[in-house]
Coordinates of C-alpha atoms and ligand atoms in Angstrom, one line a residue:
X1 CA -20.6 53.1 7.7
X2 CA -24.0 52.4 6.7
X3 CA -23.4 50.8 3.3
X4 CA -26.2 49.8 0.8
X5 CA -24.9 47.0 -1.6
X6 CA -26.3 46.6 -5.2
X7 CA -26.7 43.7 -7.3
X8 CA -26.0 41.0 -4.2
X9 CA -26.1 37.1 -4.5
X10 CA -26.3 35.1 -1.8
X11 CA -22.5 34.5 -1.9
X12 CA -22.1 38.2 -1.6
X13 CA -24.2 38.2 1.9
X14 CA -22.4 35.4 2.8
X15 CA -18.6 36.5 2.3
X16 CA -19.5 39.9 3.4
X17 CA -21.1 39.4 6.5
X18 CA -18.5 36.9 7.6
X19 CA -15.7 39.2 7.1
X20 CA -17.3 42.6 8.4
X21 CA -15.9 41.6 11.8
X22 CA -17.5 43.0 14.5
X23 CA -20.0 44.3 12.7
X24 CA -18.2 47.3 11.9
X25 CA -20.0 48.4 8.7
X26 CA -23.7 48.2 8.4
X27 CA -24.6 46.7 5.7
X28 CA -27.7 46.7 3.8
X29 CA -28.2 44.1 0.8
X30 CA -30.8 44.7 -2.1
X31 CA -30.5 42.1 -5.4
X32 CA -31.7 45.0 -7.5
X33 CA -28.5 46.3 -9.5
X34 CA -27.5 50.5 -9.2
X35 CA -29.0 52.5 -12.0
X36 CA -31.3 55.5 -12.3
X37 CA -34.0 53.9 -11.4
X38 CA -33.2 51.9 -8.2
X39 CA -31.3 55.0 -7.1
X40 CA -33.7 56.1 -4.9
X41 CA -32.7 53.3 -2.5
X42 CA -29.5 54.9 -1.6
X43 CA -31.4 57.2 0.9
X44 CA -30.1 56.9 4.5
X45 CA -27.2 55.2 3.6
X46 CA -23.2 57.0 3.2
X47 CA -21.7 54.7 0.9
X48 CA -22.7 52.3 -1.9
X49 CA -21.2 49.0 -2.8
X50 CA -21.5 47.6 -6.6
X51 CA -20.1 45.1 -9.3
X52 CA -19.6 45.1 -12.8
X53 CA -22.5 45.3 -14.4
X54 CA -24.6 48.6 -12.3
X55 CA -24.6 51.6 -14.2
X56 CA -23.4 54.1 -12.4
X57 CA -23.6 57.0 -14.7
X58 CA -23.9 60.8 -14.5
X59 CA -27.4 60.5 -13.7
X60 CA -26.8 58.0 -11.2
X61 CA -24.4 59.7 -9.8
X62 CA -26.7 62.8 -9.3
X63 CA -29.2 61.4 -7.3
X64 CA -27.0 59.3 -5.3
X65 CA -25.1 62.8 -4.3
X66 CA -28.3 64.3 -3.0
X67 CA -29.1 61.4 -0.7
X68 CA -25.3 61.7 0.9
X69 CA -23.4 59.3 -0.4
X70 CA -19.9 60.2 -0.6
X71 CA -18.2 56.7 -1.6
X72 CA -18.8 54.5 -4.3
X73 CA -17.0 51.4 -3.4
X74 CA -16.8 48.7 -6.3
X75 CA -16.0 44.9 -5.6
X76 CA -14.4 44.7 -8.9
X77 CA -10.8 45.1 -10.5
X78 CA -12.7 47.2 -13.5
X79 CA -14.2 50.5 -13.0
X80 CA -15.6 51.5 -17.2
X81 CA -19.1 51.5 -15.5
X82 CA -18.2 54.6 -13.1
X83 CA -18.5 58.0 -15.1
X84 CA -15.4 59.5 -12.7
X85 CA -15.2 62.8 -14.2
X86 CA -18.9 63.1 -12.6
X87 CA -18.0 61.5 -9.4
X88 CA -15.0 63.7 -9.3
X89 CA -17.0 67.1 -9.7
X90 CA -19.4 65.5 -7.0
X91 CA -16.7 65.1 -4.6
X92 CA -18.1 61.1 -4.4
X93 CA -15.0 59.1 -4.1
X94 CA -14.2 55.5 -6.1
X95 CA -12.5 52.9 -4.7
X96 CA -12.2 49.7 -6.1
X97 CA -10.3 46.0 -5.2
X98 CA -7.5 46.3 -8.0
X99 CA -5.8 42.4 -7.4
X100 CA -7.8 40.0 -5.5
X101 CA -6.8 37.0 -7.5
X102 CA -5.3 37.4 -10.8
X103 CA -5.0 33.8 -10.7
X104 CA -8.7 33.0 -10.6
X105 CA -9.3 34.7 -13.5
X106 CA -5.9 33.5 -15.7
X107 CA -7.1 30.1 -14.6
X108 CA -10.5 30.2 -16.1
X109 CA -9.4 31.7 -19.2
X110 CA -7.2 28.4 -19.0
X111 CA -10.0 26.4 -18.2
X112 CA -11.9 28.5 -21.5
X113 CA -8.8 26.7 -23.6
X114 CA -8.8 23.5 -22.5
X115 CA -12.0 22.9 -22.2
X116 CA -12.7 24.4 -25.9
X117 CA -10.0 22.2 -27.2
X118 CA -10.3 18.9 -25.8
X119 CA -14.0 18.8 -25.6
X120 CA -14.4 17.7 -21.8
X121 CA -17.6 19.2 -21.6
X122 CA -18.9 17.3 -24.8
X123 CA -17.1 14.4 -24.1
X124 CA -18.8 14.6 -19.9
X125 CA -22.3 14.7 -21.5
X126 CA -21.7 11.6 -24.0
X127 CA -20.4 9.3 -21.3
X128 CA -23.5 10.8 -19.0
X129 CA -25.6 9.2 -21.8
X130 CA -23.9 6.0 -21.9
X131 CA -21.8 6.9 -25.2
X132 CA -18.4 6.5 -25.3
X133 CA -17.5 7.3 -28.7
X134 CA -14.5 9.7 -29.5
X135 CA -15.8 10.3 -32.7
X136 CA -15.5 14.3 -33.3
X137 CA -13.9 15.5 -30.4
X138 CA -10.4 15.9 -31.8
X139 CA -8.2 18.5 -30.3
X140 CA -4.7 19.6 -30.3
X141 CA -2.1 19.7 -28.4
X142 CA -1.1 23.1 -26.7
X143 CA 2.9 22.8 -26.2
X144 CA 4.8 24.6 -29.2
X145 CA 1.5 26.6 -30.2
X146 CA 1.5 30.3 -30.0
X147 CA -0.2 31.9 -27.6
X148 CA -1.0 36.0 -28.1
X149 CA -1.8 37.9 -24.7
X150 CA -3.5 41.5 -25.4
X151 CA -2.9 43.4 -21.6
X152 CA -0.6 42.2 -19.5
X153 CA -1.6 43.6 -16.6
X154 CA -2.0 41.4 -13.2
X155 CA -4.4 38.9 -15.2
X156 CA -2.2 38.8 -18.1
X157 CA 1.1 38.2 -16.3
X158 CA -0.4 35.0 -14.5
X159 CA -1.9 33.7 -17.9
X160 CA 0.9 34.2 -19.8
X161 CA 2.7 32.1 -16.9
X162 CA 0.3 29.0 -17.0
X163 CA 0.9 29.5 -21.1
X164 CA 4.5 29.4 -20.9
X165 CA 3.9 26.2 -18.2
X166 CA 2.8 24.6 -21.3
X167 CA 5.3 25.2 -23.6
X168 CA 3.3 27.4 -25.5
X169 CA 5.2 30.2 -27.4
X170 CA 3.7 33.4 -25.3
X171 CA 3.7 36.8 -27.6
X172 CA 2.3 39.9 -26.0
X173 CA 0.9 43.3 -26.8
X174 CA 0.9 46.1 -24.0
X175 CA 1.2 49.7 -23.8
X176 CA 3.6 48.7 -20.9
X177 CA 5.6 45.8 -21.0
X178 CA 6.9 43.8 -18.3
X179 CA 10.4 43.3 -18.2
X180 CA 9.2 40.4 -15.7
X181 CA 7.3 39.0 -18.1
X182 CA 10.7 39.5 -21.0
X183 CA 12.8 37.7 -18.5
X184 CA 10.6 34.6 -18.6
X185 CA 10.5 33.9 -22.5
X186 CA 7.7 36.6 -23.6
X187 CA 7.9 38.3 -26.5
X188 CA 6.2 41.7 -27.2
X189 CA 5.2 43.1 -30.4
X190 CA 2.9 45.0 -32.2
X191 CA -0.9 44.1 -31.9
X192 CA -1.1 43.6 -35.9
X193 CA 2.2 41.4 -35.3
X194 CA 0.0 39.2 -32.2
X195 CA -2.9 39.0 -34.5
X196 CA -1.1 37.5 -37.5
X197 CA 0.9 35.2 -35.5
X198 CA -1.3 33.6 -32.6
X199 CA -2.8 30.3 -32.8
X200 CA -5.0 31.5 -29.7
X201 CA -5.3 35.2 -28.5
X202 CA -6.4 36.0 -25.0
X203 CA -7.6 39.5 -24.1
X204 CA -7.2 41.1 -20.7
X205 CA -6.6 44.5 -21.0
X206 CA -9.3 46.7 -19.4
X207 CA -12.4 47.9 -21.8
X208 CA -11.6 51.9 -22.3
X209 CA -12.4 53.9 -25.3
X210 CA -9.1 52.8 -27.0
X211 CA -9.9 48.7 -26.5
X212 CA -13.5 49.4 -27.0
X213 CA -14.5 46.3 -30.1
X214 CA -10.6 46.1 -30.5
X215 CA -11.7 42.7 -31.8
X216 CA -13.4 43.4 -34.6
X217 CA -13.8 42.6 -38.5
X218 CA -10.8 44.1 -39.2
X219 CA -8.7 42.5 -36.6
X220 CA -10.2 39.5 -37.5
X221 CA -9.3 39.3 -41.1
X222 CA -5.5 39.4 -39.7
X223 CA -5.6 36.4 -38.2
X224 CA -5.0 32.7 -38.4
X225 CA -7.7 30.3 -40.2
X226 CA -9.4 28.6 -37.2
X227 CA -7.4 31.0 -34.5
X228 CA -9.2 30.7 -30.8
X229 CA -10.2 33.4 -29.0
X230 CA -10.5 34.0 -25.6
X231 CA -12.3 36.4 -23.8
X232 CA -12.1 37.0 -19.8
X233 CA -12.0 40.6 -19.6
X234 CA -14.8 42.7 -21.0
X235 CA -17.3 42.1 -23.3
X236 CA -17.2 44.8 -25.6
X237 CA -13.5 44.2 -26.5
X238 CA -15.4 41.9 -28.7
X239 CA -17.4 43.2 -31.7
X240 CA -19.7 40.2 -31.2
X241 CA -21.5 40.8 -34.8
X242 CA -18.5 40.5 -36.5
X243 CA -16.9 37.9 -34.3
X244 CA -20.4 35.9 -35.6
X245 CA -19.3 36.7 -38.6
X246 CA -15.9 35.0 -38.4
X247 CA -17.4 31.7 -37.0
X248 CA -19.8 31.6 -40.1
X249 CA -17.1 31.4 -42.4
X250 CA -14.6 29.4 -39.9
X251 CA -12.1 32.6 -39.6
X252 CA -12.8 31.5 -35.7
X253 CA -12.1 28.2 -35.2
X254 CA -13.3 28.6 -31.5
X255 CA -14.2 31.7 -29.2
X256 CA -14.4 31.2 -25.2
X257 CA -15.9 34.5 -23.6
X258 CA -16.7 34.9 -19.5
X259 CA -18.1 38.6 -20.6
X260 CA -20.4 39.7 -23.4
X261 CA -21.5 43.4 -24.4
X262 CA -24.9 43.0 -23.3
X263 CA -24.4 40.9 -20.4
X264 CA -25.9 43.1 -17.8
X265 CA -29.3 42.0 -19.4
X266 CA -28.6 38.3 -18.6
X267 CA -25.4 37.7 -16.4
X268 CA -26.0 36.6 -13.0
X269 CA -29.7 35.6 -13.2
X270 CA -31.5 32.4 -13.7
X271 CA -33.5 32.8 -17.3
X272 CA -33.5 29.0 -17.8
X273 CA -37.7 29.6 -18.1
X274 CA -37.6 32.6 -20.2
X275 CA -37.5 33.2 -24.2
X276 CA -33.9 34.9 -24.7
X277 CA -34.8 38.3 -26.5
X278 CA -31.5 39.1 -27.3
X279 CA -30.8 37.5 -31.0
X280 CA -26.4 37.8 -31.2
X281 CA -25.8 35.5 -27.9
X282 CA -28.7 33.3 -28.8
X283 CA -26.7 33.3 -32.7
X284 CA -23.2 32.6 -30.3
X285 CA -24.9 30.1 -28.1
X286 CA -26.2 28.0 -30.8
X287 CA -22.2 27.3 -32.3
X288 CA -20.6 24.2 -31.5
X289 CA -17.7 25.7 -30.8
X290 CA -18.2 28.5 -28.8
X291 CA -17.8 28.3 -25.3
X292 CA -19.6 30.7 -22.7
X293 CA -19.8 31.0 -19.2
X294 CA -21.6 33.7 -17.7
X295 CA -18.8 36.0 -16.0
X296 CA -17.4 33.8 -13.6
X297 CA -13.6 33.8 -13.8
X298 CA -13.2 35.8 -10.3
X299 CA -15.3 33.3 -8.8
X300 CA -13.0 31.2 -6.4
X301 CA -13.2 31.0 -2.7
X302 CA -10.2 32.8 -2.4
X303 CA -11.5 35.5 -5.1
X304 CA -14.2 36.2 -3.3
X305 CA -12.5 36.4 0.3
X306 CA -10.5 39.0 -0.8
X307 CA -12.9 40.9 -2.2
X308 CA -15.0 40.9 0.8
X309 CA -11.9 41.8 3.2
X310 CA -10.5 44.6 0.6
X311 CA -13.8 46.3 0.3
X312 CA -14.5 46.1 3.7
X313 CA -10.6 47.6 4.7
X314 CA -11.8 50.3 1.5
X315 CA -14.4 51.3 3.8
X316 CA -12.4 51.3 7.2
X317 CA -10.3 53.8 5.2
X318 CA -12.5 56.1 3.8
X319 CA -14.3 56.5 7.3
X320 CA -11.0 56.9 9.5
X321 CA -9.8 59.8 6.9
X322 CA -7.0 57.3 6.2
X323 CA -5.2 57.6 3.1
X324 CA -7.0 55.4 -0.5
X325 CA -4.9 52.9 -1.3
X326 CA -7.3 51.6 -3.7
X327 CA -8.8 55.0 -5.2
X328 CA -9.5 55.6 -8.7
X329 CA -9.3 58.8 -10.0
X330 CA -10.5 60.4 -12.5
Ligands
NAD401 P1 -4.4 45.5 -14.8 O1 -4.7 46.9 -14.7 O2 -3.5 44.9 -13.8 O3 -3.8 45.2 -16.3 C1 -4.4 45.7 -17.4 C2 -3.2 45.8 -18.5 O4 -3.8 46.3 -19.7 C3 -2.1 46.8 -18.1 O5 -0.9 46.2 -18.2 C4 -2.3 47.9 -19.1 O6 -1.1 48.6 -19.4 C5 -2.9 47.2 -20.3 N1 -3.6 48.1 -21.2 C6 -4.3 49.2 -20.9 N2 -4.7 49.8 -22.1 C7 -4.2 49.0 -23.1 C8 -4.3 49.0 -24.5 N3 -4.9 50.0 -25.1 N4 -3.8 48.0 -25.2 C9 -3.1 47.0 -24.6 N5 -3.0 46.9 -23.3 C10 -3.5 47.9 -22.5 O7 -5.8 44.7 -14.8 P2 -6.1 43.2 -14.4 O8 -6.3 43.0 -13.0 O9 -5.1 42.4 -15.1 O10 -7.5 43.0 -15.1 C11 -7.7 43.1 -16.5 C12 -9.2 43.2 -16.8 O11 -9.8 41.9 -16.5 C13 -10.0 44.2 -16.0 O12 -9.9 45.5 -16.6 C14 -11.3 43.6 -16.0 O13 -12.0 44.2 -17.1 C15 -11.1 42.1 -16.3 N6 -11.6 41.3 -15.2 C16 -12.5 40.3 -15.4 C17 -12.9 39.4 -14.4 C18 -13.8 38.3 -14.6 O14 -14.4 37.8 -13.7 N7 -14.0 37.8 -15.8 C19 -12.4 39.7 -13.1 C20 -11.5 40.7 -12.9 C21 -11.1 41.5 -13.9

């Protein structure tokens, strides 16, 4: 299929052409993400390829239709930016990579923890500068805390199983729950119930209009003094005004986020030399104790490998008339 991909990085290219054996796609790479605007560049092509941040909205989806492409493939487990009701009445298919690694992802919102807590990245920079004082960078130990898990989906399942390999205390919230998950020590409970009760919350549910700033002032205000929050899945889970709020008056104690609301303004680009116009990460970059990295928890080699070789079998599929494993519908 000829296959135009949005929003590519060289690591895209890279894992992409290596695994389209054969050559059996053909596939086109611009860096510019999917939107209304950059639309137009879909001409000629059958099927689109995107991430998390293009917008691929009822508009988009209108003009993409009348150049012919019938498949929106995403390299992504989450799908919020698709409008599917308008694919759907297009007749343009979705199909996405649902579990490429949960691991990477449980991992870094691990790493988000740790490296919150015992300061490694502070303490890596003092030692860099030829100080080796300890002074500040107290932390605290991780065995007996308790550990709340909001979505324990693929993601959660493997976090809440590095959590429990810690002897953390692993409570969970989920309109599903995993009798997997029971079996190995976790304990579900209300969402008020996880909030009152966690030392450190971790969110990976996916972002829909019921999640949508599920953290917010409210939610807050039931939690611990100084409780950690973690936040690996989608940005606006997070009502980052109020979460400000809560760091001001030290209702946070710490917040580690891989996503942010407005992230598809600065995520995945190099704005080192440019004045950052956008005022709440600049406010959330500027605590000491807020940790952010810039959506990078599926980023492993292994990640990324499967990502490349599901997509590509996506597209095998939808060409051959074979059944979609991976479909999402509407
Ligand atoms: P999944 O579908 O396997 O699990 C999601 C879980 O959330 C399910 O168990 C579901 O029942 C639960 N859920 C749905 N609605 C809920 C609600 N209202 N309240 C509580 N729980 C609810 O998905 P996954 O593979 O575990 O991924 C989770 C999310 O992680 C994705 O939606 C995506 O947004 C995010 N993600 C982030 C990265 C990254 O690089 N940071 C990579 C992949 C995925």
């Amino acid at each position: 299929m000829k296959v135009a991909f949005f929003s590519t990085k060289s690591y895209d290219k890279e894992y992409f052409t290596k695994f389209n054996t054969d050559n059996v796609h053909e596939l086109t790479f611009f860096e510019v993400p999917l939107n209304e605007q950059t639309a137009v560049l879909t001409i000629g092509f059958e099927a689109i390829c995107v991430f998390v941040n293009d917008i691929i909205n009822r508009e988009t989806i209108k003009i993409i239709k009348q150049n012919g492409i019938s498949l929106i493939a995403l390299r992504c487990a989450g799908f919020n930016n698709v409008d599917l009701k308008a694919a759907h009445e297009n007749q343009i298919k979705v199909v996405r990579v649902p579990a490429y690694s949960p691991e990477s992802v449980a991992e870094h919102a691990a790493a988000l923890i740790l490296t919150l807590n015992r300061k490694t990245h502070k303490a890596y920079n003092r030692v860099r500068e030829g100080n080796f004082s300890i002074e500040n960078l107290t932390g605290f130990n991780l065995f007996a805390k308790t550990v709340g898990v909001i979505g324990t989906g693929l993601i959660g399942k493997a976090f809440c199983k590095i959590m429990l390999g810690f002897g953390c205390k692993v409570l969970a919230y989920d309109i599903k729950e995993s009798s997997d998950l029971v079996a190995k020590g976790v304990v579900y409970k209300s969402l008020d119930d996880i909030l009152n009760e966690s030392d450190i919350l971790s969110l990976h549910c996916p972002l829909t209009p019921e999640t949508a700033h599920v953290i917010d002032a409210n939610a807050i205000s039931k939690m611990k003094d100084g409780v950690m929050i973690i936040n690996t899945s989608r940005g606006a889970l997070i009502q980052a005004k109020d979460a400000i709020e809560g760091l001001k008056n030290g209702k946070i104690g710490y917040l580690g986020i891989d996503v942010y609301e407005q992230e598809a303004d600065l995520f995945f680009q190099d704005l080192s030399e440019s004045v950052i116009l956008d005022d709440v990460i600049a406010r959330l970059i500027s605590f000491p104790n807020v940790l952010i990295t810039g959506h990078l928890g599926f980023f492993t080699k292994e990640a990324v490998e499967e990502i490349a070789t599901i997509t590509l079998n996506n597209l095998t599929s939808f060409e051959n008339n074979r059944e979609l494993v991976n479909e999402v519908k509407s």
